[in-house]
Amino acid sequence: MTTATTRKPSVAIAGPDERTEDHDAGAPGIRVPRLLLGSPIAADIRADLKTDVEAFRVETGRPPGLAVVLCGRDAPSVVYLERILRGCAEVGMVGRFVEIDGEADEPRLTAAIREQNVDPTVDGIIVQMPLPPGIRLRAVIDAIDPAKDIDGIHPLNAGLLRLGYDGFLPATAQAAVEILTRSEIPIAGRTAVVIGRSPVVGMPTAFLLVREDATVTVCHSRTRDLRRHVRGAEIVVAAAGKPGLVTGPMLRRGAVVVDVGINVVGDRLVGDVDFASAAPVVSAITPVPGGVGPLTNAILLSHVLRAARSRLTATGPAPAARPR
Ligand code: NAP
C-alpha cells in the first residue's frame, strides 16, 4: 500500500544539493535547487504494482478494474483520463471509459455511477471533472460507493482523513506530500503554507501535512498579503491554478516548493510557481510538468489495487491506520 506516510529512500532527486551556499532571495544564477521529480518515484510504484496486480489476478482469477465515468467531452480532462487508462493497462489492470449517451444530466450520471458500484469487475471509480453545468458535485460524490472511491472525494473518505485515519486519500494531495517524504525532506516541526483550499487538493494536502507534524497555514483567494505568509514558510505547496502566482522574491531562502498547479499558457504547461525566479532561492522544487503529476497517476492506480484487495475481505473502504 502506498500512503503519504511511507518512507522510502529517495530516487527522485536530480541535481546537486547545495543548501550550504548562502544567497539572497531572488539573486539569479547562483545555485541549482534539488529537482523533486515525480517520474522516478512513479516508476517504482508502477513496478511494484505490476507484480502485486499479477499476484491478485492469480489469486482471484481476475485483474483489478477501474471505471472512468465520462460526463462530457471536456478535452483536457479526457486527455488526462486516457493517460490513467493507459497506466492501468501498463500494470495489468483493466480500465474502461463509461460513456453516457447524449447529454449527461444528473440522474443519468448518478445512475451510471451506481451501475459501477454493483459491478463486481469494477474496484475503483473516478468521475470526470469538472462536472458540466447543472450537475451538482454533492449528488455525484454521494452516488459513489466509498469502497470504490479511489480519489477520496466521498464524505466518508474525507472524514476519515480529517480524523487521522487512512480511507482513500485524494491522490493529488497524497502525491504532494509523498514527493517530500520519498525524497526524505523533513516535514515535522516545519512551517508550511498551502495555497488553495479545494476539497480535493488544498485542504487534504493541509491535513496530510498536519499529520506529518508540520505547522500549516492555508491560504486562498481571500487571503490578505499572500506574500507575507509564503515568506514565512519552510515548505510551500502551491495549488491555486494561477500561473506565476508565487515568485522568487516571495519565497524564503532555502524553502522547499511543491508546485501542484497545472496551467496551460500558450502551448506550454506551467505550474503556479514562476520556476525561473524561484529556482535560485529555494533548496528544492517540483518542476511542472514532471513533478507531482506523474506521481498522482501512479498513486491513483495503487488505490485501485488497494480497493480490490479491500473488497476481497469485504470490510469496507480500507484498513484504518494512524489514529491521532
Ligand atoms: P480549484 O478547485 O479551482 O481551487 C483553487 C484554490 O486556489 C481555491 O481554494 C482558491 O481560493 C485558491 N486561489 C485561487 N486564486 C488564488 C490566489 N490568487 N491566491 C491564493 N489562492 C488562490 O482548483 P483545484 O482542483 O484545487 O486545483 C488546483 C491546481 O492543481 C490546478 O492548477 C489544477 O490543475 C492542479 N491539479 C494538479 C493535479 C496534479 O496531479 N498535479 C491534480 C489535480 C489538480 P478560493 O477557495 O477562495 O476560491
PDB file of C-alpha atoms in Angstrom, residues 75-317:
ATOM      1  CA  ALA A  75     -10.855  17.898 -23.885  1.00  0.00           C
ATOM      2  CA  PRO A  76      -8.093  18.461 -21.274  1.00  0.00           C
ATOM      3  CA  SER A  77      -9.657  16.175 -18.711  1.00  0.00           C
ATOM      4  CA  VAL A  78     -10.284  13.414 -21.280  1.00  0.00           C
ATOM      5  CA  VAL A  79      -6.593  13.512 -22.228  1.00  0.00           C
ATOM      6  CA  TYR A  80      -5.732  13.164 -18.536  1.00  0.00           C
ATOM      7  CA  LEU A  81      -8.168  10.274 -18.106  1.00  0.00           C
ATOM      8  CA  GLU A  82      -6.864   8.482 -21.195  1.00  0.00           C
ATOM      9  CA  ARG A  83      -3.404   8.642 -19.622  1.00  0.00           C
ATOM     10  CA  ILE A  84      -4.761   6.984 -16.488  1.00  0.00           C
ATOM     11  CA  LEU A  85      -6.355   4.202 -18.528  1.00  0.00           C
ATOM     12  CA  ARG A  86      -3.061   3.640 -20.347  1.00  0.00           C
ATOM     13  CA  GLY A  87      -1.415   3.389 -16.929  1.00  0.00           C
ATOM     14  CA  CYS A  88      -3.963   0.719 -15.961  1.00  0.00           C
ATOM     15  CA  ALA A  89      -3.015  -1.381 -18.960  1.00  0.00           C
ATOM     16  CA  GLU A  90       0.708  -0.988 -18.211  1.00  0.00           C
ATOM     17  CA  VAL A  91       0.334  -2.535 -14.759  1.00  0.00           C
ATOM     18  CA  GLY A  92      -2.107  -5.247 -15.868  1.00  0.00           C
ATOM     19  CA  MET A  93      -5.358  -3.705 -14.642  1.00  0.00           C
ATOM     20  CA  VAL A  94      -8.498  -3.317 -16.684  1.00  0.00           C
ATOM     21  CA  GLY A  95      -9.578   0.282 -17.194  1.00  0.00           C
ATOM     22  CA  ARG A  96     -12.580   1.447 -19.140  1.00  0.00           C
ATOM     23  CA  PHE A  97     -14.499   4.553 -20.001  1.00  0.00           C
ATOM     24  CA  VAL A  98     -18.172   4.570 -19.131  1.00  0.00           C
ATOM     25  CA  GLU A  99     -19.783   6.993 -21.530  1.00  0.00           C
ATOM     26  CA  ILE A 100     -23.285   8.333 -21.162  1.00  0.00           C
ATOM     27  CA  ASP A 101     -25.130   8.549 -24.455  1.00  0.00           C
ATOM     28  CA  GLY A 102     -26.133  12.066 -25.410  1.00  0.00           C
ATOM     29  CA  GLU A 103     -26.132  14.903 -22.904  1.00  0.00           C
ATOM     30  CA  ALA A 104     -25.131  13.887 -19.390  1.00  0.00           C
ATOM     31  CA  ASP A 105     -27.654  15.009 -16.805  1.00  0.00           C
ATOM     32  CA  GLU A 106     -27.583  14.380 -13.090  1.00  0.00           C
ATOM     33  CA  PRO A 107     -29.988  11.401 -12.905  1.00  0.00           C
ATOM     34  CA  ARG A 108     -28.245   9.602 -15.770  1.00  0.00           C
ATOM     35  CA  LEU A 109     -24.784  10.319 -14.417  1.00  0.00           C
ATOM     36  CA  THR A 110     -25.615   9.105 -10.927  1.00  0.00           C
ATOM     37  CA  ALA A 111     -27.341   6.031 -12.398  1.00  0.00           C
ATOM     38  CA  ALA A 112     -24.173   5.241 -14.376  1.00  0.00           C
ATOM     39  CA  ILE A 113     -22.097   5.561 -11.203  1.00  0.00           C
ATOM     40  CA  ARG A 114     -24.452   3.269  -9.287  1.00  0.00           C
ATOM     41  CA  GLU A 115     -24.126   0.653 -12.044  1.00  0.00           C
ATOM     42  CA  GLN A 116     -20.363   0.687 -11.454  1.00  0.00           C
ATOM     43  CA  ASN A 117     -20.932   0.393  -7.711  1.00  0.00           C
ATOM     44  CA  VAL A 118     -22.578  -3.002  -8.171  1.00  0.00           C
ATOM     45  CA  ASP A 119     -20.381  -4.279 -10.995  1.00  0.00           C
ATOM     46  CA  PRO A 120     -18.157  -6.967  -9.425  1.00  0.00           C
ATOM     47  CA  THR A 121     -15.403  -6.401 -12.014  1.00  0.00           C
ATOM     48  CA  VAL A 122     -15.054  -2.735 -11.029  1.00  0.00           C
ATOM     49  CA  ASP A 123     -12.941  -1.946  -7.971  1.00  0.00           C
ATOM     50  CA  GLY A 124     -12.365   1.779  -8.421  1.00  0.00           C
ATOM     51  CA  ILE A 125     -14.459   4.601  -9.852  1.00  0.00           C
ATOM     52  CA  ILE A 126     -13.447   8.076 -10.883  1.00  0.00           C
ATOM     53  CA  VAL A 127     -15.727  10.647 -12.432  1.00  0.00           C
ATOM     54  CA  GLN A 128     -14.559  13.177 -14.977  1.00  0.00           C
ATOM     55  CA  MET A 129     -14.176  16.649 -13.506  1.00  0.00           C
ATOM     56  CA  PRO A 130     -15.088  19.441 -13.832  1.00  0.00           C
ATOM     57  CA  LEU A 131     -18.741  18.474 -13.987  1.00  0.00           C
ATOM     58  CA  PRO A 132     -20.911  20.034 -16.671  1.00  0.00           C
ATOM     59  CA  PRO A 133     -23.094  22.948 -15.546  1.00  0.00           C
ATOM     60  CA  GLY A 134     -26.260  21.844 -13.804  1.00  0.00           C
ATOM     61  CA  ILE A 135     -24.808  18.687 -12.245  1.00  0.00           C
ATOM     62  CA  ARG A 136     -24.265  19.006  -8.523  1.00  0.00           C
ATOM     63  CA  LEU A 137     -20.936  17.778  -7.186  1.00  0.00           C
ATOM     64  CA  ARG A 138     -22.630  16.674  -3.986  1.00  0.00           C
ATOM     65  CA  ALA A 139     -25.039  14.418  -5.880  1.00  0.00           C
ATOM     66  CA  VAL A 140     -22.132  12.804  -7.721  1.00  0.00           C
ATOM     67  CA  ILE A 141     -19.923  12.185  -4.724  1.00  0.00           C
ATOM     68  CA  ASP A 142     -22.826  10.816  -2.720  1.00  0.00           C
ATOM     69  CA  ALA A 143     -23.505   8.329  -5.515  1.00  0.00           C
ATOM     70  CA  ILE A 144     -20.043   6.746  -5.398  1.00  0.00           C
ATOM     71  CA  ASP A 145     -19.601   3.685  -3.190  1.00  0.00           C
ATOM     72  CA  PRO A 146     -16.941   4.823  -0.664  1.00  0.00           C
ATOM     73  CA  ALA A 147     -15.265   1.421  -1.023  1.00  0.00           C
ATOM     74  CA  LYS A 148     -14.643   2.229  -4.712  1.00  0.00           C
ATOM     75  CA  ASP A 149     -13.917   5.948  -4.210  1.00  0.00           C
ATOM     76  CA  ILE A 150     -10.242   5.729  -5.145  1.00  0.00           C
ATOM     77  CA  ASP A 151      -9.747   9.501  -5.342  1.00  0.00           C
ATOM     78  CA  GLY A 152     -11.072  10.120  -1.866  1.00  0.00           C
ATOM     79  CA  ILE A 153     -13.907  12.514  -2.739  1.00  0.00           C
ATOM     80  CA  HIS A 154     -16.711  10.752  -0.839  1.00  0.00           C
ATOM     81  CA  PRO A 155     -17.575  12.348   2.535  1.00  0.00           C
ATOM     82  CA  LEU A 156     -16.703   9.103   4.335  1.00  0.00           C
ATOM     83  CA  ASN A 157     -13.146   9.117   2.999  1.00  0.00           C
ATOM     84  CA  ALA A 158     -12.812  12.872   3.538  1.00  0.00           C
ATOM     85  CA  GLY A 159     -13.994  12.357   7.124  1.00  0.00           C
ATOM     86  CA  LEU A 160     -11.546   9.525   7.741  1.00  0.00           C
ATOM     87  CA  LEU A 161      -8.714  11.781   6.595  1.00  0.00           C
ATOM     88  CA  ARG A 162      -9.920  14.568   8.865  1.00  0.00           C
ATOM     89  CA  LEU A 163      -9.972  12.167  11.819  1.00  0.00           C
ATOM     90  CA  GLY A 164      -6.467  10.962  11.050  1.00  0.00           C
ATOM     91  CA  TYR A 165      -7.359   7.574   9.575  1.00  0.00           C
ATOM     92  CA  ASP A 166      -6.447   6.361   6.129  1.00  0.00           C
ATOM     93  CA  GLY A 167      -9.504   5.962   3.994  1.00  0.00           C
ATOM     94  CA  PHE A 168      -8.825   6.652   0.351  1.00  0.00           C
ATOM     95  CA  LEU A 169      -6.782   9.828   0.164  1.00  0.00           C
ATOM     96  CA  PRO A 170      -7.201  12.234  -2.752  1.00  0.00           C
ATOM     97  CA  ALA A 171      -4.343  11.128  -4.998  1.00  0.00           C
ATOM     98  CA  THR A 172      -3.021  14.607  -5.762  1.00  0.00           C
ATOM     99  CA  ALA A 173      -2.813  15.588  -2.111  1.00  0.00           C
ATOM    100  CA  GLN A 174      -1.117  12.304  -1.295  1.00  0.00           C
ATOM    101  CA  ALA A 175       1.352  12.866  -4.147  1.00  0.00           C
ATOM    102  CA  ALA A 176       2.120  16.417  -2.974  1.00  0.00           C
ATOM    103  CA  VAL A 177       3.151  15.106   0.438  1.00  0.00           C
ATOM    104  CA  GLU A 178       4.649  11.828  -0.687  1.00  0.00           C
ATOM    105  CA  ILE A 179       7.032  13.559  -3.086  1.00  0.00           C
ATOM    106  CA  LEU A 180       8.511  15.159   0.044  1.00  0.00           C
ATOM    107  CA  THR A 181       8.589  12.052   2.236  1.00  0.00           C
ATOM    108  CA  ARG A 182      10.013   9.863  -0.527  1.00  0.00           C
ATOM    109  CA  SER A 183      12.699  12.489  -1.117  1.00  0.00           C
ATOM    110  CA  GLU A 184      13.495  12.423   2.606  1.00  0.00           C
ATOM    111  CA  ILE A 185      12.676  16.078   3.041  1.00  0.00           C
ATOM    112  CA  PRO A 186      11.845  16.663   6.701  1.00  0.00           C
ATOM    113  CA  ILE A 187       8.318  17.883   7.386  1.00  0.00           C
ATOM    114  CA  ALA A 188       7.890  17.502  11.140  1.00  0.00           C
ATOM    115  CA  GLY A 189       8.134  20.775  13.007  1.00  0.00           C
ATOM    116  CA  ARG A 190       8.442  22.872   9.868  1.00  0.00           C
ATOM    117  CA  THR A 191       6.189  25.710   8.836  1.00  0.00           C
ATOM    118  CA  ALA A 192       4.150  25.019   5.713  1.00  0.00           C
ATOM    119  CA  VAL A 193       1.844  27.124   3.597  1.00  0.00           C
ATOM    120  CA  VAL A 194      -0.714  25.519   1.315  1.00  0.00           C
ATOM    121  CA  ILE A 195      -2.102  27.890  -1.302  1.00  0.00           C
ATOM    122  CA  GLY A 196      -5.551  26.620  -2.232  1.00  0.00           C
ATOM    123  CA  ARG A 197      -8.362  25.174  -0.105  1.00  0.00           C
ATOM    124  CA  SER A 198     -10.266  22.958  -2.532  1.00  0.00           C
ATOM    125  CA  PRO A 199     -11.742  19.787  -1.060  1.00  0.00           C
ATOM    126  CA  VAL A 200      -9.719  17.530  -3.379  1.00  0.00           C
ATOM    127  CA  VAL A 201      -6.322  19.228  -3.390  1.00  0.00           C
ATOM    128  CA  GLY A 202      -5.631  22.095  -0.976  1.00  0.00           C
ATOM    129  CA  MET A 203      -7.461  21.000   2.179  1.00  0.00           C
ATOM    130  CA  PRO A 204      -6.440  17.329   2.101  1.00  0.00           C
ATOM    131  CA  THR A 205      -2.838  18.394   1.489  1.00  0.00           C
ATOM    132  CA  ALA A 206      -3.032  20.637   4.542  1.00  0.00           C
ATOM    133  CA  PHE A 207      -4.477  17.811   6.664  1.00  0.00           C
ATOM    134  CA  LEU A 208      -1.757  15.428   5.492  1.00  0.00           C
ATOM    135  CA  LEU A 209       0.960  17.940   6.314  1.00  0.00           C
ATOM    136  CA  VAL A 210      -0.505  18.394   9.787  1.00  0.00           C
ATOM    137  CA  ARG A 211      -0.490  14.628  10.135  1.00  0.00           C
ATOM    138  CA  GLU A 212       3.204  14.748   9.272  1.00  0.00           C
ATOM    139  CA  ASP A 213       3.611  17.242  12.144  1.00  0.00           C
ATOM    140  CA  ALA A 214       4.072  20.415  10.106  1.00  0.00           C
ATOM    141  CA  THR A 215       2.595  23.703  11.303  1.00  0.00           C
ATOM    142  CA  VAL A 216       0.289  24.605   8.457  1.00  0.00           C
ATOM    143  CA  THR A 217      -1.304  27.793   7.149  1.00  0.00           C
ATOM    144  CA  VAL A 218      -3.922  27.524   4.405  1.00  0.00           C
ATOM    145  CA  CYS A 219      -4.160  30.479   2.008  1.00  0.00           C
ATOM    146  CA  HIS A 220      -6.857  31.155  -0.566  1.00  0.00           C
ATOM    147  CA  SER A 221      -8.191  33.845  -2.869  1.00  0.00           C
ATOM    148  CA  ARG A 222      -9.328  35.994   0.072  1.00  0.00           C
ATOM    149  CA  THR A 223      -6.024  35.792   1.933  1.00  0.00           C
ATOM    150  CA  ARG A 224      -4.603  39.204   2.654  1.00  0.00           C
ATOM    151  CA  ASP A 225      -0.886  39.547   1.990  1.00  0.00           C
ATOM    152  CA  LEU A 226      -0.131  36.133   0.493  1.00  0.00           C
ATOM    153  CA  ARG A 227       3.483  37.206   0.181  1.00  0.00           C
ATOM    154  CA  ARG A 228       3.868  37.522   3.963  1.00  0.00           C
ATOM    155  CA  HIS A 229       2.536  34.012   4.554  1.00  0.00           C
ATOM    156  CA  VAL A 230       4.673  32.475   1.812  1.00  0.00           C
ATOM    157  CA  ARG A 231       7.735  34.316   3.047  1.00  0.00           C
ATOM    158  CA  GLY A 232       7.380  32.690   6.464  1.00  0.00           C
ATOM    159  CA  ALA A 233       7.078  29.133   5.178  1.00  0.00           C
ATOM    160  CA  GLU A 234       9.765  26.473   5.030  1.00  0.00           C
ATOM    161  CA  ILE A 235       7.504  24.366   2.807  1.00  0.00           C
ATOM    162  CA  VAL A 236       5.222  25.931   0.206  1.00  0.00           C
ATOM    163  CA  VAL A 237       2.578  23.900  -1.629  1.00  0.00           C
ATOM    164  CA  ALA A 238       1.005  25.878  -4.467  1.00  0.00           C
ATOM    165  CA  ALA A 239      -2.382  24.543  -5.602  1.00  0.00           C
ATOM    166  CA  ALA A 240      -4.300  27.547  -6.869  1.00  0.00           C
ATOM    167  CA  GLY A 241      -4.326  27.062 -10.626  1.00  0.00           C
ATOM    168  CA  LYS A 242      -2.809  30.519 -11.184  1.00  0.00           C
ATOM    169  CA  PRO A 243       0.345  30.640 -13.296  1.00  0.00           C
ATOM    170  CA  GLY A 244       3.112  32.760 -11.804  1.00  0.00           C
ATOM    171  CA  LEU A 245       1.266  33.278  -8.505  1.00  0.00           C
ATOM    172  CA  VAL A 246       4.407  32.522  -6.477  1.00  0.00           C
ATOM    173  CA  THR A 247       7.653  34.206  -7.471  1.00  0.00           C
ATOM    174  CA  GLY A 248      11.207  34.005  -6.163  1.00  0.00           C
ATOM    175  CA  PRO A 249      11.138  37.255  -4.182  1.00  0.00           C
ATOM    176  CA  MET A 250       8.114  35.968  -2.213  1.00  0.00           C
ATOM    177  CA  LEU A 251       9.954  32.874  -1.028  1.00  0.00           C
ATOM    178  CA  ARG A 252      12.111  32.319   1.990  1.00  0.00           C
ATOM    179  CA  ARG A 253      15.685  31.358   1.191  1.00  0.00           C
ATOM    180  CA  GLY A 254      16.047  27.562   1.232  1.00  0.00           C
ATOM    181  CA  ALA A 255      12.306  26.882   1.139  1.00  0.00           C
ATOM    182  CA  VAL A 256      11.017  23.646  -0.348  1.00  0.00           C
ATOM    183  CA  VAL A 257       8.377  24.189  -3.017  1.00  0.00           C
ATOM    184  CA  VAL A 258       5.783  21.705  -4.236  1.00  0.00           C
ATOM    185  CA  ASP A 259       4.035  23.098  -7.282  1.00  0.00           C
ATOM    186  CA  VAL A 260       0.739  21.272  -7.789  1.00  0.00           C
ATOM    187  CA  GLY A 261      -0.675  23.745 -10.295  1.00  0.00           C
ATOM    188  CA  ILE A 262      -1.197  22.718 -13.895  1.00  0.00           C
ATOM    189  CA  ASN A 263      -1.890  25.620 -16.220  1.00  0.00           C
ATOM    190  CA  VAL A 264      -1.833  25.855 -19.982  1.00  0.00           C
ATOM    191  CA  VAL A 265      -0.079  29.033 -21.076  1.00  0.00           C
ATOM    192  CA  GLY A 266       0.181  29.293 -24.836  1.00  0.00           C
ATOM    193  CA  ASP A 267       1.473  25.890 -25.882  1.00  0.00           C
ATOM    194  CA  ARG A 268       3.202  25.188 -22.551  1.00  0.00           C
ATOM    195  CA  LEU A 269       2.213  23.554 -19.285  1.00  0.00           C
ATOM    196  CA  VAL A 270       3.286  25.590 -16.283  1.00  0.00           C
ATOM    197  CA  GLY A 271       2.668  25.460 -12.559  1.00  0.00           C
ATOM    198  CA  ASP A 272       1.645  28.163 -10.113  1.00  0.00           C
ATOM    199  CA  VAL A 273       5.256  28.974  -9.282  1.00  0.00           C
ATOM    200  CA  ASP A 274       7.476  31.062 -11.510  1.00  0.00           C
ATOM    201  CA  PHE A 275      10.239  28.482 -11.791  1.00  0.00           C
ATOM    202  CA  ALA A 276      12.883  30.825 -13.193  1.00  0.00           C
ATOM    203  CA  SER A 277      12.754  33.277 -10.297  1.00  0.00           C
ATOM    204  CA  ALA A 278      12.068  30.634  -7.618  1.00  0.00           C
ATOM    205  CA  ALA A 279      14.854  28.212  -8.524  1.00  0.00           C
ATOM    206  CA  PRO A 280      17.777  30.362  -7.330  1.00  0.00           C
ATOM    207  CA  VAL A 281      16.061  30.932  -3.991  1.00  0.00           C
ATOM    208  CA  VAL A 282      14.726  27.527  -2.953  1.00  0.00           C
ATOM    209  CA  SER A 283      16.526  24.396  -1.789  1.00  0.00           C
ATOM    210  CA  ALA A 284      14.173  22.010  -3.617  1.00  0.00           C
ATOM    211  CA  ILE A 285      11.308  22.354  -6.058  1.00  0.00           C
ATOM    212  CA  THR A 286       8.997  20.158  -8.116  1.00  0.00           C
ATOM    213  CA  PRO A 287       9.005  21.014 -11.815  1.00  0.00           C
ATOM    214  CA  VAL A 288       5.863  21.321 -13.940  1.00  0.00           C
ATOM    215  CA  PRO A 289       5.486  19.120 -15.836  1.00  0.00           C
ATOM    216  CA  GLY A 290       7.290  16.153 -14.285  1.00  0.00           C
ATOM    217  CA  GLY A 291       6.730  16.759 -10.582  1.00  0.00           C
ATOM    218  CA  VAL A 292       3.502  15.974  -8.747  1.00  0.00           C
ATOM    219  CA  GLY A 293       1.526  14.952 -11.857  1.00  0.00           C
ATOM    220  CA  PRO A 294       3.182  11.600 -12.679  1.00  0.00           C
ATOM    221  CA  LEU A 295       3.145  10.596  -9.031  1.00  0.00           C
ATOM    222  CA  THR A 296      -0.563  11.389  -8.748  1.00  0.00           C
ATOM    223  CA  ASN A 297      -1.354   8.971 -11.555  1.00  0.00           C
ATOM    224  CA  ALA A 298       0.701   6.140 -10.071  1.00  0.00           C
ATOM    225  CA  ILE A 299      -0.860   6.658  -6.638  1.00  0.00           C
ATOM    226  CA  LEU A 300      -4.333   6.564  -8.163  1.00  0.00           C
ATOM    227  CA  LEU A 301      -3.539   3.172  -9.708  1.00  0.00           C
ATOM    228  CA  SER A 302      -2.225   1.894  -6.381  1.00  0.00           C
ATOM    229  CA  HIS A 303      -5.575   2.846  -4.875  1.00  0.00           C
ATOM    230  CA  VAL A 304      -7.385   0.649  -7.411  1.00  0.00           C
ATOM    231  CA  LEU A 305      -5.442  -2.400  -6.250  1.00  0.00           C
ATOM    232  CA  ARG A 306      -5.979  -1.459  -2.633  1.00  0.00           C
ATOM    233  CA  ALA A 307      -9.727  -1.157  -3.272  1.00  0.00           C
ATOM    234  CA  ALA A 308      -9.736  -4.547  -4.980  1.00  0.00           C
ATOM    235  CA  ARG A 309      -7.986  -6.152  -2.013  1.00  0.00           C
ATOM    236  CA  SER A 310     -10.287  -4.449   0.490  1.00  0.00           C
ATOM    237  CA  ARG A 311     -13.327  -5.709  -1.388  1.00  0.00           C
ATOM    238  CA  LEU A 312     -11.934  -9.251  -1.251  1.00  0.00           C
ATOM    239  CA  THR A 313     -12.276  -9.159   2.505  1.00  0.00           C
ATOM    240  CA  ALA A 314     -15.465  -7.061   2.275  1.00  0.00           C
ATOM    241  CA  THR A 315     -14.516  -4.980   5.260  1.00  0.00           C
ATOM    242  CA  GLY A 316     -15.231  -1.555   3.838  1.00  0.00           C
ATOM    243  CA  PRO A 317     -13.171   1.040   2.101  1.00  0.00           C
TER     244      PRO A 317
END
